[in-house]
Amino acid sequence: MAAAGGGDRPGEKGVERVTYKWLSYTLGVHVNQAKQMLYDYVERKRKENSGAQLHVTYLVAGNLIQNGHVCHKVAVVREDQLEAMKSKLATIASVHVYSIQKALLKDSGPLYNTDYDIVKTNLHNCSKFSAIQCAAAVPRTPAEVSEPQTSVQAGSQTPSDTNAARVPVVNGHGPSTSKQTSQQPRGIMGMFAAKAASKPQDTNKETKAEAKEAPGVSAVSSKPPAKANIMNNFFGKAAMNKLKATSVPEQPKEKKEVVKPSVPVAEPESSPNTVVEKPGKKTESSRIQQKDKKSKMKRVDKSDNEEEREPENLKKKRKRIKQLVSDSSEEEADVPPSPTPEEEKAPSPPPVPALKTELEPASTEVSAGGRKRKRKRVLKSKMFIDEEEGCMVTEKVYESESCTDSEDDFAKAKPPPAHKQPAPPVKKEPKEERKNLKKGAATANRANKQVSIMGFFQKK
Amino acid sequence: MFSAQAAPAAQALLTPPSAEASTFARVLVSGYADQSQPFLLGERSFSRQYAHIYAARLVEMRPVLEERAREKWGTDVVVRKLCELRVGEKCCVVGTLFKAMQLQPSILQEISEEHNLVPQPPLPKYIHPSDELILEDELQRIKLEGAIEVQRLVTGTVFAVYGSEQDDGKFLVEDHCFANLPRPLPWKGPTSDRFVLLASGLGLGSGSGESLLSTQLLVDVVTGQLGAEGEQSCAAQIARVILAGNLLSENTQSRDTINKAKYLTKKTQAASVEAVKMLDEILLQLCTSVPVDVMPGEFDPTNYTLPQQPLHRCMLPLSSVYSTLRLVTNPYQADVDGVRFLGTSGQNVSDIFKYSSMDDYLEILEWTLLAGHISPTAPDTLGCYPFYKSDPFILTTCPHVYFCGNAPRFQSKLLKGEAGQRVLLVTVPAFSTTQTACLVNLRDLSCQPISFSGFGAEDDD
């Protein structure tokens, strides 16, 4: 009926109420034209006498003498109040249709709701159809926005503020970095901000050194991580996984000295990883040197990696290794590699056993705990980002997991074992089994798992 | 007046759609300069006593007052310090006023165990007939009597009294004078109509939606969506919007978090969060169209003591992207198109209201201007930062527009001073209760209220 009737406003009367603003945004016309269209519609419909009763509200504005001074009054009135209001005003500045609705409105509340909704959905261009355009109202560029924040501590920045997250993390590279990172998902840098927050001082130092990496970062293609948002910022495992996977193959060697936030780059996984496997491994070992007490985070990443690459065991393991290593190198940018001289022993034997040795304690623990794949309920702290609130929520939940996994992962809260003894090959199998288990359990709880690095190498 | 010239084409939009609709460009404000640096606090240290601010105040205002005293009582008037007073000698003394009030809430009394007092409920006014005035200078203090209105004055005012010391050690006042209007600023205002919208007390988050439509109408008028073309072209001459405090409602100041146990309130969101989101959206709509200055007020999420620091931009992610949004201090001072604005969110005036017999906000506002100090009651009854070397609330130059926010109703007055000062005094009403804002015309320093309304079941308009 009315939907078909109103030629230039199809379906207008399908809605209960039409305000000029709603019409303006919906049809993309100037507000004044929308007002005129409403008036026109009312006139036509009333002439047609189509029986559908339309109730109209008007906007009246003008000068009113009140308390001895001239007050400018702007009021939304019902049609029946229009003349009364007009007579009250000394001079009338404007009268136009405000809205049309099917039912008589008792009060103007619903009008506000309609306007509020339409404005909310069009917040990004709320002045587009207005009669006044302001030349000065230009959004600041991210570079300008981030400038006053360079002096702010990294930890105090909220990850949701992309620029803020980037600048403190990459101090001294404000504009350029922000430009680069602006290409990359904000989650990446936010993750560094998160890492900075979780690893006090060290991370800050590291990230500063990592800032040098900026050029390298840009070289890598950027594919936004799956969840480029707060989630990634703190525990962006998905992001980190992808990022590490992609970044490692691309910059195997350079990463050695240049500790950079390779993570920002998310690349397509799979093929590049296997191809660059070899050089990656080499770098892995070199990176192992730089590995530090930050294995905690690596383990977390590891578990995520495991989760992500369920199908491809081998490939995954490789990737994980690289990612882990690169991740560790990223994170401990300027941490001198000296603390773990034993790691250097590893390079000569195949990297797998070398890395496996790191997992040695984990495996021993696991073996000590018995190769039981018992599932038991463990009280764990789950940390997740509440999108709506924009905060982190830590909850203690019971989770059912295989005891081997939990033992492994959480025991690895401490720095990776400095010792590196080649593991007897006989241990390989149980470790692999456990690795599988670990993977499965790791899927269950993502947040705080300390995944032993050795797990990645077991699954070969 | 605003949109007087819009009248002829008022009903022009009651027509079928026309071919093109005119768009007006917002007037560009070329001469904006923020002058509120004295109110911006950097590193803050609270390990000082408040004596320093009083000392700084007296030192800075003494020369001005001595000059005023000479003007008023002759150049040969003797100006004495309290320690130099001689009994019976007519002289002039400059000092800081202290009003000893019986009903003034005192925290020491409240916590005193001997008295076992129930905390005094907040009163609208704390004056009492038994209040006494005492004049203090750098070293001594003396009680004042005589031709002086005890009820009207408040603690912290620096002024000069003329009289003599009596035998009983009290000072008999014959006359007194204040610092009067400070020196005028040169006038560099615009020659064409240019408006600044002053609004305060938006009161978002109050839980009642009465003024929400009015707030939206305000935004729409300023951004040029409402009104016929004549009105829109006038609205395009609104060069700036100043929001003078209390953007959030008092209801957002929920004290639950203080009284209740942590585990009960852990997951509840503070009421101010939703309100700030609403504020952000409103500011975004305004910022895309006009420069906005946002001053914090009594109920806004910023520090409590004067001078209140600007709201942090992280709370307003959508609108702080725009350079037209300026988050400023309370009090706020700025040059807009050559016109000096100075104003507060109203805490200074309402505090004086509580401790003096003056009832009219405009009268109090004028009185602070004449006393030469924005808020004399700070730090005595109004929270203030312990300044050390200077008192930024002293008025050294006379602004062209002097306003205070969150007043009960709109009032304005053009004050003319002897030295050629012209000041427009404006009490900006609280929008949440009055749905009224003020439009100041910079060309001729005139002010017009603008009010908004919807309709309700009980309305008769």
PDB file of C-alpha atoms in Angstrom, chain A residues 40-216:
ATOM      1  CA  ASP A  40       5.405  16.869   0.145  1.00  0.00           C
ATOM      2  CA  TYR A  41       4.456  13.375   1.167  1.00  0.00           C
ATOM      3  CA  VAL A  42       2.069  14.593   3.795  1.00  0.00           C
ATOM      4  CA  GLU A  43       0.410  16.962   1.412  1.00  0.00           C
ATOM      5  CA  ARG A  44      -0.026  14.367  -1.249  1.00  0.00           C
ATOM      6  CA  LYS A  45      -1.300  11.727   1.073  1.00  0.00           C
ATOM      7  CA  ARG A  46      -3.786  14.065   2.558  1.00  0.00           C
ATOM      8  CA  LYS A  47      -5.005  15.156  -0.809  1.00  0.00           C
ATOM      9  CA  GLU A  48      -5.415  11.591  -1.822  1.00  0.00           C
ATOM     10  CA  ASN A  49      -7.506  11.014   1.211  1.00  0.00           C
ATOM     11  CA  SER A  50      -6.296   7.484   1.260  1.00  0.00           C
ATOM     12  CA  GLY A  51      -7.688   6.896   4.675  1.00  0.00           C
ATOM     13  CA  ALA A  52      -4.412   6.216   6.415  1.00  0.00           C
ATOM     14  CA  GLN A  53      -4.137   8.804   9.100  1.00  0.00           C
ATOM     15  CA  LEU A  54      -0.838  10.519   9.286  1.00  0.00           C
ATOM     16  CA  HIS A  55       0.322  12.357  12.331  1.00  0.00           C
ATOM     17  CA  VAL A  56       2.880  15.006  11.817  1.00  0.00           C
ATOM     18  CA  THR A  57       5.178  16.804  14.177  1.00  0.00           C
ATOM     19  CA  TYR A  58       6.736  20.104  13.324  1.00  0.00           C
ATOM     20  CA  LEU A  59       9.741  21.947  14.396  1.00  0.00           C
ATOM     21  CA  VAL A  60       9.119  25.552  15.275  1.00  0.00           C
ATOM     22  CA  ALA A  61      11.824  28.009  16.120  1.00  0.00           C
ATOM     23  CA  GLY A  62      11.675  31.667  16.867  1.00  0.00           C
ATOM     24  CA  ASN A  63      12.076  34.437  19.352  1.00  0.00           C
ATOM     25  CA  LEU A  64      10.051  34.554  22.481  1.00  0.00           C
ATOM     26  CA  ILE A  65       9.852  37.316  25.015  1.00  0.00           C
ATOM     27  CA  GLN A  66      10.447  35.732  28.354  1.00  0.00           C
ATOM     28  CA  ASN A  67      11.350  37.314  31.653  1.00  0.00           C
ATOM     29  CA  GLY A  68      12.111  40.530  29.943  1.00  0.00           C
ATOM     30  CA  HIS A  69      14.644  39.221  27.528  1.00  0.00           C
ATOM     31  CA  VAL A  70      14.380  37.747  24.125  1.00  0.00           C
ATOM     32  CA  CYS A  71      14.767  34.040  24.223  1.00  0.00           C
ATOM     33  CA  HIS A  72      15.257  31.948  21.148  1.00  0.00           C
ATOM     34  CA  LYS A  73      13.064  28.931  21.365  1.00  0.00           C
ATOM     35  CA  VAL A  74      13.323  25.742  19.412  1.00  0.00           C
ATOM     36  CA  ALA A  75      10.523  23.277  19.933  1.00  0.00           C
ATOM     37  CA  VAL A  76       9.162  20.109  18.475  1.00  0.00           C
ATOM     38  CA  VAL A  77       5.403  20.267  18.529  1.00  0.00           C
ATOM     39  CA  ARG A  78       2.535  18.119  17.427  1.00  0.00           C
ATOM     40  CA  GLU A  79       0.464  19.335  14.584  1.00  0.00           C
ATOM     41  CA  ASP A  80      -2.347  20.341  16.860  1.00  0.00           C
ATOM     42  CA  GLN A  81      -0.008  22.456  18.937  1.00  0.00           C
ATOM     43  CA  LEU A  82       1.607  24.128  15.979  1.00  0.00           C
ATOM     44  CA  GLU A  83      -0.562  27.170  15.724  1.00  0.00           C
ATOM     45  CA  ALA A  84      -0.532  27.722  19.447  1.00  0.00           C
ATOM     46  CA  MET A  85       3.247  27.713  19.477  1.00  0.00           C
ATOM     47  CA  LYS A  86       3.484  29.965  16.474  1.00  0.00           C
ATOM     48  CA  SER A  87       1.274  32.495  18.119  1.00  0.00           C
ATOM     49  CA  LYS A  88       3.408  32.488  21.217  1.00  0.00           C
ATOM     50  CA  LEU A  89       6.495  33.442  19.329  1.00  0.00           C
ATOM     51  CA  ALA A  90       7.201  37.044  18.581  1.00  0.00           C
ATOM     52  CA  THR A  91       9.094  36.204  15.446  1.00  0.00           C
ATOM     53  CA  ILE A  92       9.202  32.856  13.750  1.00  0.00           C
ATOM     54  CA  ALA A  93      12.544  31.816  12.412  1.00  0.00           C
ATOM     55  CA  SER A  94      11.690  28.455  10.959  1.00  0.00           C
ATOM     56  CA  VAL A  95       8.947  25.930  10.647  1.00  0.00           C
ATOM     57  CA  HIS A  96       9.367  22.577   9.039  1.00  0.00           C
ATOM     58  CA  VAL A  97       8.210  19.046   9.294  1.00  0.00           C
ATOM     59  CA  TYR A  98      10.063  17.103  11.901  1.00  0.00           C
ATOM     60  CA  SER A  99       8.531  13.690  11.565  1.00  0.00           C
ATOM     61  CA  ILE A 100       5.622  11.684  10.288  1.00  0.00           C
ATOM     62  CA  GLN A 101       4.185   8.783  12.156  1.00  0.00           C
ATOM     63  CA  LYS A 102       1.211   6.529  11.931  1.00  0.00           C
ATOM     64  CA  ALA A 103       0.130   6.757  15.521  1.00  0.00           C
ATOM     65  CA  LEU A 104      -0.431   9.806  17.608  1.00  0.00           C
ATOM     66  CA  LEU A 105       2.536  10.423  19.829  1.00  0.00           C
ATOM     67  CA  LYS A 106       1.931  11.216  23.425  1.00  0.00           C
ATOM     68  CA  ASP A 107       5.400  12.529  23.965  1.00  0.00           C
ATOM     69  CA  SER A 108       8.505  13.136  21.992  1.00  0.00           C
ATOM     70  CA  GLY A 109      10.479  10.262  23.443  1.00  0.00           C
ATOM     71  CA  PRO A 110      10.074   7.921  20.464  1.00  0.00           C
ATOM     72  CA  LEU A 111      11.247  10.669  18.146  1.00  0.00           C
ATOM     73  CA  TYR A 112      14.439  10.858  20.091  1.00  0.00           C
ATOM     74  CA  ASN A 113      14.860   7.117  19.865  1.00  0.00           C
ATOM     75  CA  THR A 114      14.468   7.067  16.137  1.00  0.00           C
ATOM     76  CA  ASP A 115      16.959   9.842  15.699  1.00  0.00           C
ATOM     77  CA  TYR A 116      19.365   8.294  18.138  1.00  0.00           C
ATOM     78  CA  ASP A 117      19.329   4.997  16.330  1.00  0.00           C
ATOM     79  CA  ILE A 118      19.918   6.441  12.937  1.00  0.00           C
ATOM     80  CA  VAL A 119      22.671   8.691  14.162  1.00  0.00           C
ATOM     81  CA  LYS A 120      24.321   5.828  15.941  1.00  0.00           C
ATOM     82  CA  THR A 121      24.506   3.830  12.783  1.00  0.00           C
ATOM     83  CA  ASN A 122      25.922   6.779  10.911  1.00  0.00           C
ATOM     84  CA  LEU A 123      28.322   8.162  13.404  1.00  0.00           C
ATOM     85  CA  HIS A 124      31.174   8.197  10.992  1.00  0.00           C
ATOM     86  CA  ASN A 125      29.544  10.708   8.760  1.00  0.00           C
ATOM     87  CA  CYS A 126      27.082  12.407  10.986  1.00  0.00           C
ATOM     88  CA  SER A 127      27.475  15.798   9.398  1.00  0.00           C
ATOM     89  CA  LYS A 128      27.407  14.656   5.849  1.00  0.00           C
ATOM     90  CA  PHE A 129      23.918  15.801   5.014  1.00  0.00           C
ATOM     91  CA  SER A 130      23.867  18.754   7.275  1.00  0.00           C
ATOM     92  CA  ALA A 131      23.414  22.253   6.030  1.00  0.00           C
ATOM     93  CA  ILE A 132      26.625  23.410   7.618  1.00  0.00           C
ATOM     94  CA  GLN A 133      29.991  22.106   6.666  1.00  0.00           C
ATOM     95  CA  CYS A 134      32.973  22.877   8.780  1.00  0.00           C
ATOM     96  CA  ALA A 135      36.302  22.967   7.059  1.00  0.00           C
ATOM     97  CA  ALA A 136      38.212  22.720  10.293  1.00  0.00           C
ATOM     98  CA  ALA A 137      36.642  19.455  11.329  1.00  0.00           C
ATOM     99  CA  VAL A 138      39.140  17.023   9.957  1.00  0.00           C
ATOM    100  CA  PRO A 139      40.160  13.936  11.823  1.00  0.00           C
ATOM    101  CA  ARG A 140      43.712  13.983  12.917  1.00  0.00           C
ATOM    102  CA  THR A 141      46.056  11.620  11.190  1.00  0.00           C
ATOM    103  CA  PRO A 142      47.326   8.751  13.282  1.00  0.00           C
ATOM    104  CA  ALA A 143      50.734  10.334  13.356  1.00  0.00           C
ATOM    105  CA  GLU A 144      49.429  13.458  14.944  1.00  0.00           C
ATOM    106  CA  VAL A 145      47.316  11.521  17.321  1.00  0.00           C
ATOM    107  CA  SER A 146      50.203   9.447  18.469  1.00  0.00           C
ATOM    108  CA  GLU A 147      52.607  12.282  18.954  1.00  0.00           C
ATOM    109  CA  PRO A 148      51.594  13.320  22.438  1.00  0.00           C
ATOM    110  CA  GLN A 149      51.696   9.734  23.453  1.00  0.00           C
ATOM    111  CA  THR A 150      55.317   9.053  22.793  1.00  0.00           C
ATOM    112  CA  SER A 151      56.097  10.243  26.225  1.00  0.00           C
ATOM    113  CA  VAL A 152      53.541   8.027  27.838  1.00  0.00           C
ATOM    114  CA  GLN A 153      54.626   4.777  29.327  1.00  0.00           C
ATOM    115  CA  ALA A 154      54.042   1.754  27.250  1.00  0.00           C
ATOM    116  CA  GLY A 155      52.265  -0.095  29.932  1.00  0.00           C
ATOM    117  CA  SER A 156      49.716   2.562  30.423  1.00  0.00           C
ATOM    118  CA  GLN A 157      48.463   2.495  26.886  1.00  0.00           C
ATOM    119  CA  THR A 158      45.335   0.603  26.175  1.00  0.00           C
ATOM    120  CA  PRO A 159      45.646  -1.789  23.338  1.00  0.00           C
ATOM    121  CA  SER A 160      42.405  -0.659  21.910  1.00  0.00           C
ATOM    122  CA  ASP A 161      43.960   2.616  21.034  1.00  0.00           C
ATOM    123  CA  THR A 162      45.936   1.454  18.083  1.00  0.00           C
ATOM    124  CA  ASN A 163      48.242   4.328  17.770  1.00  0.00           C
ATOM    125  CA  ALA A 164      48.884   4.471  21.407  1.00  0.00           C
ATOM    126  CA  ALA A 165      49.734   0.858  21.430  1.00  0.00           C
ATOM    127  CA  ARG A 166      52.181   1.251  18.673  1.00  0.00           C
ATOM    128  CA  VAL A 167      54.065   4.291  19.645  1.00  0.00           C
ATOM    129  CA  PRO A 168      55.208   3.456  23.110  1.00  0.00           C
ATOM    130  CA  VAL A 169      56.193   0.031  22.010  1.00  0.00           C
ATOM    131  CA  VAL A 170      58.324   1.289  19.234  1.00  0.00           C
ATOM    132  CA  ASN A 171      59.669   4.339  20.878  1.00  0.00           C
ATOM    133  CA  GLY A 172      61.611   6.625  18.723  1.00  0.00           C
ATOM    134  CA  HIS A 173      60.019   5.439  15.562  1.00  0.00           C
ATOM    135  CA  GLY A 174      56.754   7.163  15.994  1.00  0.00           C
ATOM    136  CA  PRO A 175      55.641   8.265  12.564  1.00  0.00           C
ATOM    137  CA  SER A 176      57.347   5.705  10.429  1.00  0.00           C
ATOM    138  CA  THR A 177      56.441   2.854  12.618  1.00  0.00           C
ATOM    139  CA  SER A 178      52.939   3.945  12.967  1.00  0.00           C
ATOM    140  CA  LYS A 179      52.669   4.130   9.262  1.00  0.00           C
ATOM    141  CA  GLN A 180      54.001   0.681   8.875  1.00  0.00           C
ATOM    142  CA  THR A 181      52.067  -0.732  11.651  1.00  0.00           C
ATOM    143  CA  SER A 182      49.048   0.975  10.341  1.00  0.00           C
ATOM    144  CA  GLN A 183      49.288  -1.351   7.435  1.00  0.00           C
ATOM    145  CA  GLN A 184      49.628  -4.211   9.752  1.00  0.00           C
ATOM    146  CA  PRO A 185      46.923  -5.239  12.039  1.00  0.00           C
ATOM    147  CA  ARG A 186      46.895  -3.342  15.165  1.00  0.00           C
ATOM    148  CA  GLY A 187      46.731  -6.513  17.047  1.00  0.00           C
ATOM    149  CA  ILE A 188      50.308  -7.134  16.272  1.00  0.00           C
ATOM    150  CA  MET A 189      51.701  -4.089  17.862  1.00  0.00           C
ATOM    151  CA  GLY A 190      49.142  -4.296  20.503  1.00  0.00           C
ATOM    152  CA  MET A 191      50.460  -7.695  21.238  1.00  0.00           C
ATOM    153  CA  PHE A 192      53.789  -6.167  21.764  1.00  0.00           C
ATOM    154  CA  ALA A 193      52.228  -3.656  23.993  1.00  0.00           C
ATOM    155  CA  ALA A 194      50.679  -6.509  25.818  1.00  0.00           C
ATOM    156  CA  LYS A 195      53.949  -8.287  25.997  1.00  0.00           C
ATOM    157  CA  ALA A 196      55.450  -5.117  27.212  1.00  0.00           C
ATOM    158  CA  ALA A 197      52.906  -4.974  29.914  1.00  0.00           C
ATOM    159  CA  SER A 198      53.401  -8.525  30.922  1.00  0.00           C
ATOM    160  CA  LYS A 199      57.121  -8.486  30.759  1.00  0.00           C
ATOM    161  CA  PRO A 200      58.132  -5.324  32.458  1.00  0.00           C
ATOM    162  CA  GLN A 201      61.106  -3.433  31.357  1.00  0.00           C
ATOM    163  CA  ASP A 202      62.681  -6.206  29.450  1.00  0.00           C
ATOM    164  CA  THR A 203      60.085  -6.055  26.853  1.00  0.00           C
ATOM    165  CA  ASN A 204      60.328  -2.342  26.635  1.00  0.00           C
ATOM    166  CA  LYS A 205      63.982  -2.576  26.068  1.00  0.00           C
ATOM    167  CA  GLU A 206      63.495  -5.301  23.628  1.00  0.00           C
ATOM    168  CA  THR A 207      60.878  -3.549  21.709  1.00  0.00           C
ATOM    169  CA  LYS A 208      63.106  -0.577  21.421  1.00  0.00           C
ATOM    170  CA  ALA A 209      65.728  -2.656  19.875  1.00  0.00           C
ATOM    171  CA  GLU A 210      63.120  -4.304  17.844  1.00  0.00           C
ATOM    172  CA  ALA A 211      62.130  -0.986  16.505  1.00  0.00           C
ATOM    173  CA  LYS A 212      65.038  -1.226  14.200  1.00  0.00           C
ATOM    174  CA  GLU A 213      63.249  -4.014  12.579  1.00  0.00           C
ATOM    175  CA  ALA A 214      60.697  -1.683  11.156  1.00  0.00           C
ATOM    176  CA  PRO A 215      62.034  -1.796   7.632  1.00  0.00           C
ATOM    177  CA  GLY A 216      62.187  -5.512   7.773  1.00  0.00           C
TER     178      GLY A 216
END
